[in-house]
Amino acid sequence: MPGEEIFEKGRFEPPSEFKEKAIVKSESIYEEAERDLEGFWAKAADELHWFKKWDRVLERNHPFYRWFVGGKINASYNCLDRHLDTWRKNKAAIIWEGEPGDSKTYTYQQLHHEVSKFANVLKSLGVKKGDRVTIYLPMIPELPIAMLACARIGAIHSVVFGGFSAQALQDRINDAEAKVLITADGGYRRGKIVPLKKNSDEALENAPSIEHVVVVKRTGEDVPMKEGRDLWWHDLMKNASHVCEAEPMDSTDPLFILYTSGTTGKPKGVVHLTGGYIVGTYLTSKYVFDLKDEDIYWCTADIGWITGHSYIVYGPLANGATVVMYEGAPDYPQYDRFWEIVEKYGVTILYTAPTAIRAFIKWGEEWPKKHDLSSLRLLGTVGEPINPDVWLWYYRVIGNEKCPIVDTWWQTETGMILITPLPGISVLKPGSAYRPFPGIKAEVVDDDGNPVPRGQAGNLVIKSPWPAMLGTLYKDPERYKRQYWSQVEGAYFTGDGARIDEDGYFWLLGRIDDVINVSGHRLGTMEVESALVSHEAVAEAAVVGIPHEIKGQGIAAYVVLKEEFKPSDDLTKDLKMHVRKVIGPIATPDEIHYVDKLPKTRSGKIMRRIMRAIKTGKDIGDVSTLEEEAAIKEVREK
Ligand code: 7RM
């Protein structure tokens, strides 16, 4: 297999102490789930609270699978009320840290209180079961409170990431026909104020479905309030009752919509259904993060993304965990903010993204080294393939070679983690996401849907239903069928490339449209990028295919250097030689460009589509998800 050497960087067993205490201790869990898929998930569902038990675990109305049919359940009840008649009542549910350094802790009881009050506020504004509520907030406690309040009364929330523009917000409000918008005066990001209310006002110039706007006071600057439409959160909460029974929902009722960008300009409204979603996120949180009552768990994602929905809010709270939530940027006020937070709260489980780790590598080891990180016992990653060398750095510098790393593969659409190690039993290979979670059947197939031989790259598909799977695309079931179920008969098409090695380990290769074809050889962008990142000077790299007269496609590489290295012709030669050596001559980049930043989505994924378009002189299309315009300019000028 090309690039084998860069993908085999040793094997890592869980430390014996970790193994002994782990929730999942035995491989038999895989057979158990395989033997009886429905029984496996029913057992998990049984650990949660149901107003009425389901009649059938799974209804296979392909591709509209439905879980726990006939059951009555409430997600907010399972995240809150379920813990109140246990000792967890006075346990910290959310430890929140603001960017300026303020902080606040909510026990389960306090969180329940706030959520119930806000649920009553929503009711008083005329919000009913099935109505949509758009939430456009910074990472402040009011965000999970608003979500859980919606879930409590059966309103469908649609969280729009606070970094999105007024236009993106408007499109999402209009598609969902939301009745109420919840926002804030502003939010803090890198010491500056993000003008959320101003963006909201702009969005609402053409969003006729909105009747009311609830505004949280966060930054305190002056914002105009439109008479009759706009109301302050704190005013509404003042007199609200804290008694609000959770609404028994059908298991198959929608819990939320989350928009995710597709290949066309129009974002897709991914719909998640109550029962299956809460069961799926509950069990994966417990098993993948080995989540125990003593843990201080921190997922650094923004709640505006699925990672925050599933693994800050619903999954961990359904487990009664203590969750750390941070409002701001990792480099504010300095490069060690994350490590300061880990030390301050004694974080035991840290779940972050490869893009963040690559930034830490660029900033240098001295920043984490300033802090006591010895509380950490488990690390996780999500969002992109992790380069083996980045994995090793994370393992050594952050985990002090004693924390397993769970590289978790999943999507907005899958709702829950699908490919992942189980930290107490899996022997890890850096850069591999290990194998499907118990009960998940994943395969790598060619374009005709036939399984490819071990070691070969192909399309990743999922061949069995799982509880947190999307129910449909909002108001567009046809697109749902076309997008996910029409490429390979009977299978969910992920859009990701992957290969399975001879030991059955899955290696994710990036999105299928990122594949490069050099003289008939299919290369995942990931392979060339990992080769570049294994060079001592490179912090981060992105490669794209460019038209080439002879080879069909050639390779252009964009490289971000670590702070102590400078671009030079010698370095360029050296990098080309290095890639030749680790993968082979076929993968030698034709061009190497040095940049300060790569164009990324706001959730940190490299936007190769844009780089490719610039390189080939095409229209760059929809850039609403782009984090920083400046990065495009840089790529353009190279
Ligand atoms: C959770 C999330 C989904 C896409 C997915 C992949 C990529 C996510 C990994 C990964 C390799 C991983 N949802 N992806 N996790 N690739 N290894 N561990 O990110 O909807 O925003 O993105 O992200 O391409 O299809 S998402």
XYZ file of C-alpha atoms and ligand atoms in Angstrom:
664
model
C 0.000 0.000 0.000
C 1.510 3.406 -0.853
C 2.474 5.403 2.152
C 2.427 2.418 4.435
C 5.465 3.651 6.288
C 3.853 6.930 7.271
C 0.734 5.195 8.467
C 2.423 2.674 10.712
C 3.844 4.512 13.646
C 3.598 1.814 16.216
C 0.766 0.406 18.280
C -0.490 1.738 21.548
C -2.144 -0.414 24.197
C -4.341 1.170 26.868
C -2.414 1.581 30.146
C -3.262 -1.296 32.511
C -4.816 1.014 35.080
C -7.110 2.465 32.437
C -8.050 -0.997 31.242
C -8.945 -2.251 34.698
C -11.318 0.617 35.433
C -12.821 0.982 31.960
C -16.575 0.740 31.419
C -16.073 -1.467 28.371
C -13.536 -4.141 29.277
C -14.222 -6.895 26.826
C -14.229 -7.414 23.077
C -17.356 -9.495 23.508
C -19.412 -6.329 23.183
C -18.852 -6.450 19.409
C -20.277 -9.954 19.116
C -23.090 -9.133 21.473
C -24.220 -6.232 19.268
C -23.763 -8.208 16.099
C -25.750 -11.142 17.375
C -28.730 -9.007 18.346
C -28.616 -5.444 17.066
C -32.063 -4.505 18.337
C -31.468 -6.120 21.713
C -28.178 -4.241 22.068
C -29.813 -0.855 21.534
C -32.926 -1.748 23.531
C -30.676 -2.451 26.507
C -29.143 1.014 26.166
C -32.588 2.590 25.803
C -33.667 0.824 28.980
C -31.120 2.846 30.946
C -33.042 6.010 30.080
C -36.432 7.277 31.205
C -39.489 6.568 29.031
C -42.986 7.831 29.739
C -44.153 4.871 27.714
C -42.006 2.004 26.521
C -41.624 1.447 22.743
C -43.621 -1.178 20.859
C -40.894 -1.892 18.336
C -37.170 -1.196 18.581
C -36.724 -0.617 14.855
C -39.031 -0.072 11.932
C -37.221 -0.676 8.653
C -39.116 1.464 6.184
C -36.025 1.936 4.009
C -34.509 4.530 3.951
C -36.769 6.074 6.570
C -35.694 3.926 9.520
C -37.519 4.682 12.750
C -36.312 3.787 16.262
C -38.237 2.891 19.401
C -41.548 3.259 17.611
C -44.520 3.802 19.908
C -42.272 4.972 22.764
C -42.807 8.269 24.591
C -39.719 10.089 25.781
C -38.338 13.585 26.425
C -34.656 14.441 25.838
C -34.655 17.339 28.299
C -36.157 15.081 30.999
C -33.385 12.549 30.431
C -30.681 15.223 30.644
C -32.108 16.829 33.790
C -35.060 15.406 35.729
C -33.710 11.872 35.573
C -30.784 12.955 37.771
C -32.784 14.934 40.316
C -33.908 12.048 42.460
C -30.335 10.758 42.664
C -27.257 12.160 44.431
C -26.439 13.932 41.165
C -28.996 16.606 41.981
C -26.217 18.718 43.520
C -23.510 17.650 41.087
C -22.035 20.205 38.672
C -23.676 19.757 35.287
C -22.011 22.659 33.484
C -18.843 24.474 34.496
C -18.745 27.450 32.211
C -15.739 29.685 31.518
C -16.191 32.986 29.687
C -13.481 34.319 27.417
C -12.774 37.381 29.582
C -12.161 35.019 32.534
C -15.554 35.069 34.260
C -17.010 31.698 35.209
C -20.184 30.075 36.465
C -21.261 26.619 37.569
C -24.716 25.072 37.295
C -25.670 21.997 39.281
C -28.182 19.635 37.733
C -30.872 21.135 39.921
C -29.968 24.698 38.977
C -29.845 23.821 35.302
C -33.232 22.129 35.576
C -34.586 25.274 37.193
C -33.308 27.601 34.448
C -34.431 25.294 31.658
C -37.929 24.967 33.130
C -38.209 28.730 33.495
C -37.156 29.361 29.949
C -39.502 26.647 28.707
C -42.323 28.628 30.320
C -41.026 31.805 28.666
C -41.198 30.097 25.275
C -44.739 28.973 26.001
C -45.696 32.523 26.963
C -44.416 33.667 23.575
C -46.772 31.251 21.883
C -44.249 28.538 21.072
C -45.924 25.132 20.778
C -44.907 21.568 20.186
C -43.500 21.221 16.668
C -42.753 24.970 16.239
C -39.234 25.898 15.200
C -36.998 28.139 17.294
C -33.740 29.481 15.869
C -30.917 29.967 18.357
C -28.018 32.279 17.447
C -25.931 32.593 20.588
C -22.311 32.605 21.685
C -20.970 29.753 23.850
C -22.758 30.907 27.003
C -24.939 28.824 29.373
C -28.111 30.307 27.867
C -27.359 28.295 24.713
C -27.771 24.797 26.211
C -30.531 26.187 28.444
C -32.474 27.383 25.392
C -31.948 24.059 23.587
C -33.109 21.995 26.549
C -36.072 24.336 27.046
C -37.166 23.739 23.447
C -36.748 19.995 23.886
C -38.760 20.174 27.085
C -41.876 21.525 25.361
C -41.352 19.716 22.073
C -40.308 22.754 20.048
C -37.691 21.995 17.388
C -34.479 23.972 17.815
C -32.261 25.076 14.988
C -28.957 26.338 16.341
C -27.053 28.612 13.977
C -23.342 28.934 14.786
C -22.561 32.404 16.189
C -19.824 32.906 13.606
C -22.266 32.807 10.708
C -23.210 35.977 8.834
C -26.583 37.736 8.766
C -27.280 36.222 5.351
C -26.560 32.668 6.500
C -28.770 33.241 9.542
C -31.588 34.590 7.374
C -31.486 31.592 5.014
C -31.670 29.189 7.948
C -34.509 31.051 9.692
C -36.514 31.134 6.479
C -35.970 27.508 5.592
C -37.129 26.457 9.060
C -39.891 29.117 9.223
C -38.913 29.772 12.813
C -41.307 31.635 15.088
C -38.811 32.860 17.653
C -35.147 33.849 17.427
C -32.934 33.694 20.519
C -29.774 35.755 20.322
C -27.499 37.993 22.411
C -26.344 41.591 22.228
C -22.914 40.232 21.323
C -20.363 37.547 22.058
C -16.653 37.594 22.861
C -14.149 36.183 20.422
C -10.432 36.869 20.741
C -11.166 39.906 22.858
C -13.421 41.453 20.232
C -17.185 41.614 20.213
C -19.162 39.647 17.631
C -22.257 41.793 16.891
C -24.931 39.113 17.115
C -27.888 41.452 17.625
C -26.796 43.606 14.712
C -26.526 40.524 12.483
C -29.910 39.352 13.720
C -31.550 42.684 12.880
C -30.077 42.486 9.407
C -31.265 38.896 8.985
C -34.756 39.845 10.153
C -35.161 42.472 7.440
C -36.442 39.577 5.395
C -37.553 36.788 7.713
C -41.327 37.125 8.050
C -41.919 34.017 10.189
C -40.220 35.507 13.267
C -42.657 36.917 15.818
C -40.303 37.524 18.718
C -36.604 37.933 19.428
C -35.274 37.067 22.863
C -31.987 38.855 23.582
C -29.466 37.732 26.188
C -27.341 40.504 27.669
C -23.768 39.268 27.395
C -21.460 42.097 26.408
C -23.642 44.952 27.627
C -23.138 47.282 24.696
C -26.018 49.346 23.419
C -28.270 47.543 20.979
C -31.547 48.749 19.506
C -34.608 46.799 20.698
C -37.580 46.770 18.378
C -40.772 47.527 20.284
C -43.162 44.602 20.414
C -40.724 42.211 18.742
C -37.559 42.212 20.865
C -37.504 41.171 24.513
C -34.691 40.825 27.038
C -33.993 37.301 28.335
C -33.501 38.572 31.897
C -36.816 40.460 31.907
C -38.739 37.428 30.699
C -37.021 35.131 33.185
C -37.719 37.376 36.183
C -41.296 36.261 36.664
C -41.250 32.893 34.953
C -42.286 29.862 36.971
C -39.719 27.117 37.407
C -42.357 24.431 37.167
C -42.738 23.042 33.686
C -43.488 19.396 33.094
C -41.545 17.819 30.247
C -43.766 16.986 27.285
C -43.967 13.253 26.487
C -42.794 13.164 22.859
C -43.149 10.392 20.355
C -39.768 8.761 20.001
C -39.909 9.600 16.288
C -40.783 13.303 16.762
C -38.055 15.701 15.579
C -35.758 16.977 18.322
C -33.803 19.474 16.255
C -32.735 20.641 12.817
C -29.098 21.407 12.149
C -28.032 22.917 8.849
C -24.939 21.581 7.185
C -23.418 22.711 3.923
C -23.768 20.526 0.890
C -22.161 20.696 -2.507
C -24.887 23.011 -3.790
C -25.381 26.506 -2.406
C -28.446 25.563 -0.346
C -27.648 24.198 3.115
C -29.286 20.933 4.112
C -31.530 20.858 7.180
C -30.547 17.618 8.887
C -33.430 16.432 11.081
C -32.726 14.351 14.208
C -35.477 12.384 15.939
C -35.916 12.308 19.697
C -35.678 8.704 20.945
C -32.995 7.298 18.672
C -30.827 10.389 18.975
C -30.816 10.486 22.759
C -30.154 6.738 23.045
C -27.324 6.887 20.468
C -25.564 9.886 21.984
C -26.086 8.558 25.514
C -24.422 5.215 24.878
C -21.573 6.471 22.681
C -20.719 9.171 25.257
C -20.567 6.516 27.935
C -18.525 3.931 26.040
C -16.268 6.040 23.811
C -15.337 8.540 26.531
C -15.484 5.963 29.305
C -17.573 8.596 31.061
C -17.741 8.230 34.825
C -19.234 10.310 37.591
C -15.845 11.561 38.785
C -14.873 12.878 35.361
C -14.521 16.477 34.310
C -15.262 16.246 30.644
C -14.391 18.979 28.139
C -15.371 18.992 24.484
C -13.947 22.154 22.908
C -16.335 22.289 19.935
C -18.897 25.036 19.519
C -22.452 23.940 20.293
C -23.357 25.419 16.894
C -21.941 22.215 15.361
C -23.199 18.678 15.726
C -20.214 17.829 17.939
C -21.454 20.321 20.502
C -25.064 19.149 20.235
C -24.185 15.487 20.744
C -21.098 15.632 22.958
C -21.468 18.812 25.006
C -25.210 18.859 25.529
C -27.281 15.732 24.954
C -24.911 12.769 25.336
C -22.926 13.864 28.410
C -25.902 15.384 30.254
C -27.986 12.263 29.638
C -25.122 10.486 31.442
C -25.190 12.927 34.355
C -21.634 14.040 33.590
C -19.832 17.233 34.576
C -19.206 19.214 31.408
C -16.796 22.112 30.936
C -17.913 24.723 28.428
C -15.611 27.512 27.189
C -16.796 30.615 25.397
C -13.772 31.817 23.491
C -10.670 31.283 21.389
C -7.770 28.932 22.248
C -5.190 31.707 21.840
C -6.842 34.326 24.009
C -5.315 36.024 25.863
C -2.365 33.706 25.158
C -1.506 30.435 23.446
C -2.016 28.471 26.661
C -5.677 29.206 27.370
C -6.777 25.571 26.874
C -4.039 24.295 29.187
C -4.910 26.901 31.778
C -8.529 25.631 31.696
C -7.466 21.970 31.925
C -5.365 22.814 34.982
C -7.952 25.128 36.579
C -10.802 22.615 36.521
C -8.824 19.375 36.576
C -10.170 18.219 33.219
C -9.912 14.432 32.863
C -11.276 13.930 29.342
C -10.406 16.331 26.511
C -12.139 16.099 23.132
C -10.877 18.477 20.430
C -10.143 18.792 16.696
C -6.997 18.054 14.666
C -7.040 21.638 13.394
C -6.669 22.874 16.989
C -3.859 20.418 17.695
C -1.992 21.544 14.584
C -2.259 25.122 15.831
C -0.808 24.041 19.207
C 2.065 22.353 17.397
C 2.742 25.533 15.458
C 2.696 27.647 18.634
C 5.206 25.361 20.343
C 5.440 22.895 23.210
C 6.381 25.521 25.756
C 2.721 26.563 26.140
C 1.250 23.264 27.375
C 4.480 22.657 29.316
C 3.708 25.663 31.527
C 0.739 23.795 33.033
C -0.038 20.756 35.124
C -2.008 18.515 32.766
C -1.730 15.424 34.950
C -5.498 15.253 35.551
C -6.028 14.133 31.940
C -6.732 10.441 31.445
C -8.337 10.294 27.984
C -7.992 12.366 24.810
C -10.238 12.504 21.767
C -10.299 13.989 18.287
C -13.009 14.671 15.735
C -13.670 16.616 12.564
C -10.933 15.565 10.198
C -8.459 12.790 9.683
C -5.603 13.250 12.136
C -2.114 13.019 10.673
C -0.109 10.309 12.450
C 2.542 12.820 13.504
C -0.069 15.143 14.929
C -1.524 12.171 16.821
C 1.927 11.373 18.256
C 2.446 14.961 19.375
C -0.968 14.996 21.096
C -0.174 11.663 22.746
C 3.247 12.746 23.977
C 2.895 16.443 24.816
C -0.716 16.637 26.028
C -1.323 13.061 27.175
C 2.143 12.528 28.674
C 2.102 9.083 27.018
C -0.494 7.794 29.438
C -3.820 8.743 27.820
C -5.478 6.680 25.105
C -6.677 8.779 22.144
C -10.113 8.140 20.663
C -10.129 9.301 17.034
C -13.867 9.442 16.416
C -15.326 9.453 12.910
C -18.898 10.630 12.383
C -21.012 13.307 10.698
C -23.803 15.807 11.322
C -26.048 13.273 9.628
C -24.974 10.296 11.731
C -25.707 12.218 14.945
C -23.385 9.980 16.935
C -19.896 8.524 16.699
C -19.781 5.544 14.299
C -16.117 4.628 13.873
C -13.933 4.828 16.944
C -11.701 3.022 19.383
C -13.108 1.907 22.736
C -10.414 3.280 25.010
C -10.197 0.410 27.499
C -9.736 -2.340 24.945
C -8.504 -0.985 21.595
C -4.882 -1.191 20.513
C -4.389 2.100 18.694
C -2.546 2.906 15.492
C -1.884 6.662 15.195
C -4.003 8.093 12.378
C -6.577 5.308 12.270
C -10.097 5.746 13.694
C -9.979 2.025 14.616
C -13.227 0.283 13.724
C -17.016 0.617 13.758
C -18.736 1.025 17.124
C -20.553 -2.131 18.255
C -23.646 -2.680 16.131
C -22.382 -0.551 13.218
C -21.608 -2.209 9.895
C -19.236 -0.102 7.801
C -17.685 -1.132 4.501
C -15.396 0.282 1.855
C -16.784 -0.196 -1.645
C -15.947 0.771 -5.223
C -18.157 2.982 -7.376
C -20.346 0.005 -8.254
C -20.903 -0.792 -4.613
C -18.659 -3.869 -4.486
C -16.354 -4.248 -1.483
C -12.750 -3.419 -2.377
C -9.892 -5.697 -1.276
C -8.247 -4.954 2.066
C -5.727 -2.161 1.789
C -7.442 -0.452 -1.124
C -9.121 2.920 -1.008
C -12.805 3.293 -1.782
C -16.091 4.801 -0.608
C -17.087 4.466 3.013
C -20.678 3.240 3.383
C -22.740 2.188 6.400
C -24.756 -0.952 5.932
C -26.905 -1.135 9.013
C -29.204 1.407 10.711
C -28.117 3.104 13.950
C -30.297 4.963 16.469
C -29.044 8.550 16.021
C -29.253 8.462 12.224
C -30.910 11.455 10.586
C -34.635 11.067 10.000
C -34.767 13.108 6.810
C -33.735 16.488 5.379
C -36.126 19.185 6.492
C -38.991 19.548 4.016
C -36.954 17.643 1.443
C -37.276 13.840 1.763
C -36.388 13.459 -1.935
C -33.026 15.121 -1.427
C -32.513 12.897 1.608
C -32.982 9.778 -0.517
C -30.906 11.091 -3.398
C -28.081 12.439 -1.268
C -27.496 9.462 1.011
C -29.231 6.355 -0.279
C -29.017 6.372 -4.066
C -25.318 5.675 -4.727
C -25.047 2.197 -3.265
C -28.093 -0.057 -3.005
C -29.270 -0.464 0.577
C -26.376 1.470 2.111
C -25.885 4.923 3.617
C -23.335 6.809 1.501
C -21.005 8.884 3.672
C -19.144 10.836 0.973
C -15.845 9.967 2.656
C -12.999 7.912 1.273
C -11.460 5.200 3.431
C -9.395 2.062 3.423
C -9.388 -0.899 5.760
C -5.972 -2.386 6.497
C -5.086 -6.033 6.943
C -5.857 -5.837 10.666
C -9.327 -4.420 10.036
C -8.413 -0.863 11.046
C -10.212 1.974 9.232
C -8.163 4.828 7.756
C -10.207 7.858 6.745
C -8.895 9.582 3.635
C -10.956 12.775 3.472
C -13.975 13.663 1.370
C -14.307 11.753 -1.861
C -14.202 14.901 -3.965
C -10.777 15.645 -2.461
C -9.239 12.580 -4.105
C -6.360 13.298 -6.491
C -5.606 11.136 -9.478
C -1.950 11.322 -10.499
C -1.178 9.237 -13.590
C -4.001 6.900 -12.722
C -2.990 6.540 -9.068
C -5.642 7.534 -6.568
C -4.188 9.501 -3.730
C -6.121 10.765 -0.734
C -5.180 14.345 0.071
C -4.627 13.014 3.570
C -1.724 10.793 2.522
C 0.326 13.611 0.993
C -0.582 15.983 3.807
C 0.527 13.503 6.443
C 3.818 13.008 4.648
C 4.396 16.774 4.666
C 3.398 17.100 8.310
C 5.891 14.384 9.249
C 8.655 16.852 8.270
C 10.042 18.768 11.243
C 9.365 22.211 9.751
C 5.705 21.704 8.892
C 2.815 22.487 11.220
C -0.003 22.037 8.756
C -0.486 21.259 5.072
C -3.254 21.103 2.506
C -2.884 19.638 -0.941
C -5.137 19.916 -3.961
C -5.123 18.403 -7.422
C -4.250 20.724 -10.299
C -4.538 19.998 -14.026
C -1.332 18.496 -15.430
C -0.667 17.871 -19.122
C 0.960 14.508 -18.688
C -0.086 13.145 -15.333
C -3.721 14.180 -15.618
C -3.468 15.763 -12.240
C -0.530 17.184 -10.401
C -0.240 18.212 -6.772
C -0.157 21.692 -5.306
C 0.713 21.865 -1.627
C 0.032 24.741 0.731
C 2.190 24.613 3.805
C 2.098 26.392 7.155
C 5.481 26.287 8.894
C 6.111 26.023 12.637
C 6.973 29.386 14.149
C 10.750 28.744 14.184
C 11.063 27.878 10.443
C 11.265 30.191 7.405
C 10.435 29.471 3.746
C 13.355 28.973 1.338
C 14.150 27.225 -1.959
C 16.196 24.687 -0.050
C 13.279 23.890 2.201
C 11.009 23.461 -0.839
C 13.460 20.965 -2.343
C 13.749 19.223 0.958
C 9.980 18.924 1.381
C 9.573 17.467 -2.113
C 12.312 14.948 -1.390
C 10.703 14.105 1.899
C 7.313 13.296 0.329
C 9.094 11.230 -2.358
C 10.779 9.285 0.351
C 7.746 8.570 2.534
C 5.133 7.865 -0.141
C 6.960 7.519 -3.427
C 7.793 9.623 -6.491
C 4.165 9.532 -7.608
C 3.164 11.768 -4.698
C 5.874 14.421 -5.143
C 4.191 17.833 -5.031
C 4.572 19.826 -8.239
C 4.232 23.096 -6.381
C 4.790 24.100 -2.764
C 3.405 27.386 -1.491
C 3.994 28.837 1.956
C 1.047 30.492 3.674
C 0.253 31.744 7.178
C -3.245 30.275 7.170
C -5.210 27.691 5.250
C -8.770 28.459 4.203
C -10.964 26.581 6.656
C -14.610 26.223 7.468
C -15.693 27.809 10.683
C -15.532 24.396 12.289
C -11.904 23.997 11.266
C -12.032 21.758 8.207
C -9.691 22.665 5.381
C -11.679 23.920 2.365
C -9.835 22.224 -0.460
C -12.768 22.921 -2.769
C -11.979 26.655 -2.612
C -8.251 26.149 -3.036
C -8.876 23.949 -6.042
C -11.251 26.481 -7.587
C -8.726 29.285 -7.170
C -5.947 27.139 -8.620
C -7.989 26.210 -11.667
C -9.505 29.647 -12.180
C -13.056 28.542 -11.424
C -15.739 30.354 -9.493
C -15.151 29.745 -5.788
C -18.883 29.315 -5.118
C -20.512 29.535 -1.715
C -18.055 30.719 0.934
C -20.542 31.367 3.734
C -18.904 28.690 5.867
C -15.390 30.108 5.451
C -13.673 31.236 8.627
C -11.376 33.965 7.338
C -11.411 35.784 4.024
C -7.722 36.598 4.431
C -6.771 32.967 3.913
C -8.379 32.992 0.452
C -6.461 36.072 -0.485
C -3.220 34.363 0.477
C -3.941 31.305 -1.622
C -4.937 33.535 -4.525
C -1.698 35.461 -4.433
C 0.529 32.391 -4.491
C -18.490 15.327 13.607
C -18.323 16.179 12.377
C -18.319 15.369 8.871
C -17.085 15.088 8.064
C -16.916 13.625 7.732
C -15.415 13.525 7.526
C -14.858 14.483 8.558
C -15.117 13.893 11.002
C -13.421 12.559 11.310
C -13.442 12.951 9.956
C -11.587 11.655 9.537
C -12.381 11.680 11.744
N -19.437 16.336 11.617
N -14.503 13.783 9.802
N -14.468 13.174 11.927
N -12.527 12.495 9.079
N -11.486 11.248 10.814
N -12.262 11.278 13.010
O -17.249 16.660 12.124
O -20.756 16.953 9.612
O -19.223 18.583 10.527
O -18.359 16.713 9.300
O -15.909 15.412 8.815
O -15.072 14.003 6.261
O -17.671 13.305 6.587
S -19.490 17.203 10.241
